[in-house]
């Protein structure tokens, strides 16, 4: 049987080509995803833990129980620890945030990590001094900072900014920005420089002034002498530590950082694997359809085997052996291609946050994907092989080897209808009433609904084609009629072919609906409320906006400015409250207040404006006088206006008050952001205005000045980027679906050679035959894409419903442009997939119509 299966595979290698290619792509996708994610995970872990091997023990301050800020360690502790037997040297560390500006004044770095630290050279006595080097840094140019007006930069930051040793560099640290002389450029351990950020080194005294307090440091790194273990040294050190300080080995810190870095990479790896499984699921339809059609073409051949004594089980084993051969060979090829793709991506996409590393080829990954590809092929071929068992030996004596086309009405259709109905009900229940388990319920319902719809596709094919028929008769009367008839001749075939496109488009359209709805929500929560031209916010963690920054921004020519100054700790009308102070004469121009009662001018008279959700929650109304208390101060305020607001808004506050009112209870409110509108007569929002505003703010790179488009990108840009990645991954599934269209049409052309020859004999030209096949492909593409889009919209609605309880203001948005583009892409793929089968059909000779069966 194995020899028979091998001969059959070789005899039908052209017909099995598309099946093998689908398996190759699916396995390559899975292998590439697993190898790439494991490689990046190991590389990220290696980078995050790099350098901890030279730290025997790290001494730091324990977390303060009440959540307050720790005071730090006395810098003289390092000298005492350096004298502990077994300590080679001790280095004080002071860390904080530092923003580096490029030569145009813009912030350098493409990540969220903008770190500052101290350069701590060790002297021959083991403590920090000035006649040694800091082992944490390797200088490629210049030297570490030795004077308070000097800094050193990591090599990547210096390269991005075009800086060399001796240049002047502007740095902001949350205090006033200052210009320093660049003393040197260095490379550092991965754990000190991550996320594509920047690292700036100051002298210890400067770092203490900027990030700590004079005489205090945040941690002390200890190196061990040869022959002393880190745990043993930690025990010795613990005895000398003050209360609130603790010692941990460098190896422990390295493992913690490695685990954190690996978990970030594992998430993307799981997403990639999920999409690869979708691609293989789509490929299963192609494989099953191919074997079904091949068995139909080989009915007489298989019947002859039965006539010669082969049992139905033996016929099935022969066909399954063929699937094993095809699956194993294609899986091996996919394994090689996937590994190559992973290696190329690893080299091309290496970044600071996701570094390249040695390719990780896990035996479990290689063997698993090989077995997965082979098993998928065998499972997909199982049902066609079972049907082959029912072929009667007498069929070998008949004059045709083409079986009677399957009908749409079958037990599978009934099961599909039942599963679809149950799945839809489960999804609806999950969307409207499942509570905290809603997404799990929706996931289960989605699975049932998708499986059910795939079973119903053959039944839905005929009415869909009937709807298209009048349009096709108008566009192409002859080829259109022939195409519709050929398409509906075997509903199961069109169903299996369209199923792959349905799955791909369901995922793509569902993601589009969720992405568009989320983007719309974020836009309403940010730029909808934001009518100013610029928004100023801290660019680094340590930066804090103050009233002085607001006053400085007001110095921009033609600018209208107000800070959003948050003040907490109020009890207003018996309810906890947060007041946001604004300039009452300017805020109406800077933010959109959709009033439902009262007037915003009431702010100038010492009244407050309240968001509608807050007023409804507390039972307040316009004109109501409320007692207010904060700390030991108390008084009364009146509600002067109520406005519509989203509780999740990043800008529009729950309670707005004049700065003068807030100042009665809080002299130092926290400035959240600064809003700036520009006078159109002074140039409006322009590069010149931007430069004037940044200059007024002291050319401080620690303060980000964002225009309206930058504000929108700040809050919603990541969603678009993630959707683009997902669409690119789903394109693989769509391409495999295109292979299915090609395979179906190609095998269909083989079955219909006599028919096509007859059409040629009665006057159908080659070009008309080509158009007929292309119309068939477009019908299949339109059917699968439309069904998938409708299913995706339904799933996007259901998942969106689960967000409405926690994300106030979330509404369903249908991105008609993207949905139409998805359908157009699917039809384009189907049309391209028809090129080769159409060419083969056009070359069928007229004499084929009179050839023997």
PDB file of C-alpha atoms in Angstrom, residues 22-159:
ATOM      1  CA  UNK A  22      -0.556  25.396   1.650  1.00  0.00           C
ATOM      2  CA  UNK A  23       1.064  23.018   4.140  1.00  0.00           C
ATOM      3  CA  UNK A  24       4.467  24.603   3.474  1.00  0.00           C
ATOM      4  CA  UNK A  25       3.109  28.100   4.180  1.00  0.00           C
ATOM      5  CA  UNK A  26       1.225  27.032   7.292  1.00  0.00           C
ATOM      6  CA  UNK A  27       4.182  25.149   8.774  1.00  0.00           C
ATOM      7  CA  UNK A  28       6.600  27.918   7.778  1.00  0.00           C
ATOM      8  CA  UNK A  29       4.380  30.466   9.538  1.00  0.00           C
ATOM      9  CA  UNK A  30       4.178  28.336  12.698  1.00  0.00           C
ATOM     10  CA  UNK A  31       7.890  27.487  12.696  1.00  0.00           C
ATOM     11  CA  UNK A  32       8.936  31.062  11.984  1.00  0.00           C
ATOM     12  CA  UNK A  33       6.652  32.358  14.760  1.00  0.00           C
ATOM     13  CA  UNK A  34       7.935  29.906  17.359  1.00  0.00           C
ATOM     14  CA  UNK A  35      11.631  30.164  16.460  1.00  0.00           C
ATOM     15  CA  UNK A  36      11.505  33.951  16.128  1.00  0.00           C
ATOM     16  CA  UNK A  37       9.645  34.506  19.415  1.00  0.00           C
ATOM     17  CA  UNK A  38      11.873  32.069  21.320  1.00  0.00           C
ATOM     18  CA  UNK A  39      14.992  33.670  19.870  1.00  0.00           C
ATOM     19  CA  UNK A  40      13.822  37.167  20.780  1.00  0.00           C
ATOM     20  CA  UNK A  41      12.674  36.041  24.212  1.00  0.00           C
ATOM     21  CA  UNK A  42      16.070  34.522  25.004  1.00  0.00           C
ATOM     22  CA  UNK A  43      17.890  37.529  23.554  1.00  0.00           C
ATOM     23  CA  UNK A  44      15.761  39.976  25.567  1.00  0.00           C
ATOM     24  CA  UNK A  45      16.330  37.952  28.737  1.00  0.00           C
ATOM     25  CA  UNK A  46      20.069  37.873  28.038  1.00  0.00           C
ATOM     26  CA  UNK A  47      20.149  41.629  27.475  1.00  0.00           C
ATOM     27  CA  UNK A  48      18.036  42.422  30.562  1.00  0.00           C
ATOM     28  CA  UNK A  49      20.229  40.304  32.810  1.00  0.00           C
ATOM     29  CA  UNK A  50      23.542  41.357  31.245  1.00  0.00           C
ATOM     30  CA  UNK A  51      25.919  42.899  33.756  1.00  0.00           C
ATOM     31  CA  UNK A  52      24.367  41.382  36.854  1.00  0.00           C
ATOM     32  CA  UNK A  53      27.027  38.668  36.778  1.00  0.00           C
ATOM     33  CA  UNK A  54      29.649  41.232  37.827  1.00  0.00           C
ATOM     34  CA  UNK A  55      27.456  42.378  40.756  1.00  0.00           C
ATOM     35  CA  UNK A  56      27.800  40.025  43.684  1.00  0.00           C
ATOM     36  CA  UNK A  57      25.370  41.851  45.995  1.00  0.00           C
ATOM     37  CA  UNK A  58      23.130  44.852  45.507  1.00  0.00           C
ATOM     38  CA  UNK A  59      22.125  46.886  48.556  1.00  0.00           C
ATOM     39  CA  UNK A  60      18.944  48.926  48.239  1.00  0.00           C
ATOM     40  CA  UNK A  61      16.154  50.545  50.210  1.00  0.00           C
ATOM     41  CA  UNK A  62      13.114  48.429  50.994  1.00  0.00           C
ATOM     42  CA  UNK A  63       9.670  49.685  49.991  1.00  0.00           C
ATOM     43  CA  UNK A  64       8.098  52.008  52.523  1.00  0.00           C
ATOM     44  CA  UNK A  65       4.987  50.323  54.014  1.00  0.00           C
ATOM     45  CA  UNK A  66       2.734  53.397  53.679  1.00  0.00           C
ATOM     46  CA  UNK A  67       3.635  53.837  50.028  1.00  0.00           C
ATOM     47  CA  UNK A  68       5.800  56.894  50.615  1.00  0.00           C
ATOM     48  CA  UNK A  69       9.139  57.532  48.985  1.00  0.00           C
ATOM     49  CA  UNK A  70      12.213  55.945  50.573  1.00  0.00           C
ATOM     50  CA  UNK A  71      14.819  58.394  51.826  1.00  0.00           C
ATOM     51  CA  UNK A  72      17.797  56.541  50.371  1.00  0.00           C
ATOM     52  CA  UNK A  73      21.081  55.270  51.791  1.00  0.00           C
ATOM     53  CA  UNK A  74      23.857  57.273  53.395  1.00  0.00           C
ATOM     54  CA  UNK A  75      26.690  57.415  50.839  1.00  0.00           C
ATOM     55  CA  UNK A  76      29.219  56.714  53.626  1.00  0.00           C
ATOM     56  CA  UNK A  77      27.724  53.219  53.929  1.00  0.00           C
ATOM     57  CA  UNK A  78      29.650  52.209  50.809  1.00  0.00           C
ATOM     58  CA  UNK A  79      32.959  52.869  52.572  1.00  0.00           C
ATOM     59  CA  UNK A  80      31.946  50.672  55.516  1.00  0.00           C
ATOM     60  CA  UNK A  81      30.741  47.882  53.231  1.00  0.00           C
ATOM     61  CA  UNK A  82      33.959  48.055  51.203  1.00  0.00           C
ATOM     62  CA  UNK A  83      35.846  46.970  54.348  1.00  0.00           C
ATOM     63  CA  UNK A  84      33.726  43.848  54.806  1.00  0.00           C
ATOM     64  CA  UNK A  85      35.926  40.770  54.210  1.00  0.00           C
ATOM     65  CA  UNK A  86      35.286  39.453  50.706  1.00  0.00           C
ATOM     66  CA  UNK A  87      34.190  42.768  49.152  1.00  0.00           C
ATOM     67  CA  UNK A  88      36.449  43.789  46.265  1.00  0.00           C
ATOM     68  CA  UNK A  89      34.915  47.234  45.839  1.00  0.00           C
ATOM     69  CA  UNK A  90      31.653  49.136  46.369  1.00  0.00           C
ATOM     70  CA  UNK A  91      29.998  51.620  44.012  1.00  0.00           C
ATOM     71  CA  UNK A  92      27.222  54.059  44.912  1.00  0.00           C
ATOM     72  CA  UNK A  93      24.345  54.328  42.397  1.00  0.00           C
ATOM     73  CA  UNK A  94      21.983  57.275  41.995  1.00  0.00           C
ATOM     74  CA  UNK A  95      19.318  56.871  39.288  1.00  0.00           C
ATOM     75  CA  UNK A  96      16.585  59.071  37.885  1.00  0.00           C
ATOM     76  CA  UNK A  97      15.115  60.364  34.630  1.00  0.00           C
ATOM     77  CA  UNK A  98      17.019  62.520  32.167  1.00  0.00           C
ATOM     78  CA  UNK A  99      15.782  63.741  28.778  1.00  0.00           C
ATOM     79  CA  UNK A 100      18.361  64.499  26.100  1.00  0.00           C
ATOM     80  CA  UNK A 101      17.604  66.982  23.336  1.00  0.00           C
ATOM     81  CA  UNK A 102      18.892  66.739  19.786  1.00  0.00           C
ATOM     82  CA  UNK A 103      20.408  69.747  18.057  1.00  0.00           C
ATOM     83  CA  UNK A 104      16.924  71.061  17.182  1.00  0.00           C
ATOM     84  CA  UNK A 105      15.719  70.800  20.792  1.00  0.00           C
ATOM     85  CA  UNK A 106      13.516  67.705  20.323  1.00  0.00           C
ATOM     86  CA  UNK A 107      13.632  64.729  22.657  1.00  0.00           C
ATOM     87  CA  UNK A 108      16.002  61.915  21.668  1.00  0.00           C
ATOM     88  CA  UNK A 109      15.093  58.268  22.111  1.00  0.00           C
ATOM     89  CA  UNK A 110      12.337  56.088  20.693  1.00  0.00           C
ATOM     90  CA  UNK A 111      11.263  54.442  23.936  1.00  0.00           C
ATOM     91  CA  UNK A 112       9.834  55.327  27.332  1.00  0.00           C
ATOM     92  CA  UNK A 113      13.125  54.872  29.177  1.00  0.00           C
ATOM     93  CA  UNK A 114      15.086  58.108  29.532  1.00  0.00           C
ATOM     94  CA  UNK A 115      17.446  57.325  32.359  1.00  0.00           C
ATOM     95  CA  UNK A 116      20.010  59.290  34.223  1.00  0.00           C
ATOM     96  CA  UNK A 117      22.641  57.890  36.596  1.00  0.00           C
ATOM     97  CA  UNK A 118      26.009  58.635  38.132  1.00  0.00           C
ATOM     98  CA  UNK A 119      29.482  57.677  37.006  1.00  0.00           C
ATOM     99  CA  UNK A 120      31.138  55.958  39.966  1.00  0.00           C
ATOM    100  CA  UNK A 121      34.796  55.000  39.383  1.00  0.00           C
ATOM    101  CA  UNK A 122      36.359  52.775  42.046  1.00  0.00           C
ATOM    102  CA  UNK A 123      39.763  53.536  43.564  1.00  0.00           C
ATOM    103  CA  UNK A 124      42.358  51.032  44.700  1.00  0.00           C
ATOM    104  CA  UNK A 125      40.915  51.047  48.230  1.00  0.00           C
ATOM    105  CA  UNK A 126      37.624  49.634  47.028  1.00  0.00           C
ATOM    106  CA  UNK A 127      35.353  52.652  47.445  1.00  0.00           C
ATOM    107  CA  UNK A 128      34.198  55.247  44.979  1.00  0.00           C
ATOM    108  CA  UNK A 129      36.924  57.634  43.988  1.00  0.00           C
ATOM    109  CA  UNK A 130      38.401  59.540  41.077  1.00  0.00           C
ATOM    110  CA  UNK A 131      41.432  57.552  39.975  1.00  0.00           C
ATOM    111  CA  UNK A 132      39.696  54.457  38.596  1.00  0.00           C
ATOM    112  CA  UNK A 133      37.022  53.425  36.144  1.00  0.00           C
ATOM    113  CA  UNK A 134      33.427  52.384  36.560  1.00  0.00           C
ATOM    114  CA  UNK A 135      33.136  48.730  35.473  1.00  0.00           C
ATOM    115  CA  UNK A 136      29.484  49.271  34.444  1.00  0.00           C
ATOM    116  CA  UNK A 137      30.535  51.398  31.461  1.00  0.00           C
ATOM    117  CA  UNK A 138      32.964  50.869  28.586  1.00  0.00           C
ATOM    118  CA  UNK A 139      33.969  54.128  26.928  1.00  0.00           C
ATOM    119  CA  UNK A 140      34.461  54.238  23.161  1.00  0.00           C
ATOM    120  CA  UNK A 141      35.372  57.920  23.132  1.00  0.00           C
ATOM    121  CA  UNK A 142      36.446  60.360  25.847  1.00  0.00           C
ATOM    122  CA  UNK A 143      35.980  59.526  29.524  1.00  0.00           C
ATOM    123  CA  UNK A 144      33.438  59.650  32.337  1.00  0.00           C
ATOM    124  CA  UNK A 145      32.299  63.002  33.739  1.00  0.00           C
ATOM    125  CA  UNK A 146      34.658  64.416  36.346  1.00  0.00           C
ATOM    126  CA  UNK A 147      33.181  67.916  36.708  1.00  0.00           C
ATOM    127  CA  UNK A 148      29.630  68.904  37.570  1.00  0.00           C
ATOM    128  CA  UNK A 149      29.085  70.561  34.178  1.00  0.00           C
ATOM    129  CA  UNK A 150      29.960  67.354  32.302  1.00  0.00           C
ATOM    130  CA  UNK A 151      27.909  64.356  31.189  1.00  0.00           C
ATOM    131  CA  UNK A 152      28.495  61.163  29.238  1.00  0.00           C
ATOM    132  CA  UNK A 153      26.017  59.617  26.766  1.00  0.00           C
ATOM    133  CA  UNK A 154      25.447  56.078  25.592  1.00  0.00           C
ATOM    134  CA  UNK A 155      26.680  55.394  22.064  1.00  0.00           C
ATOM    135  CA  UNK A 156      23.261  55.031  20.405  1.00  0.00           C
ATOM    136  CA  UNK A 157      21.972  58.308  21.846  1.00  0.00           C
ATOM    137  CA  UNK A 158      25.126  60.160  20.838  1.00  0.00           C
ATOM    138  CA  UNK A 159      24.828  58.745  17.314  1.00  0.00           C
TER     139      UNK A 159
END
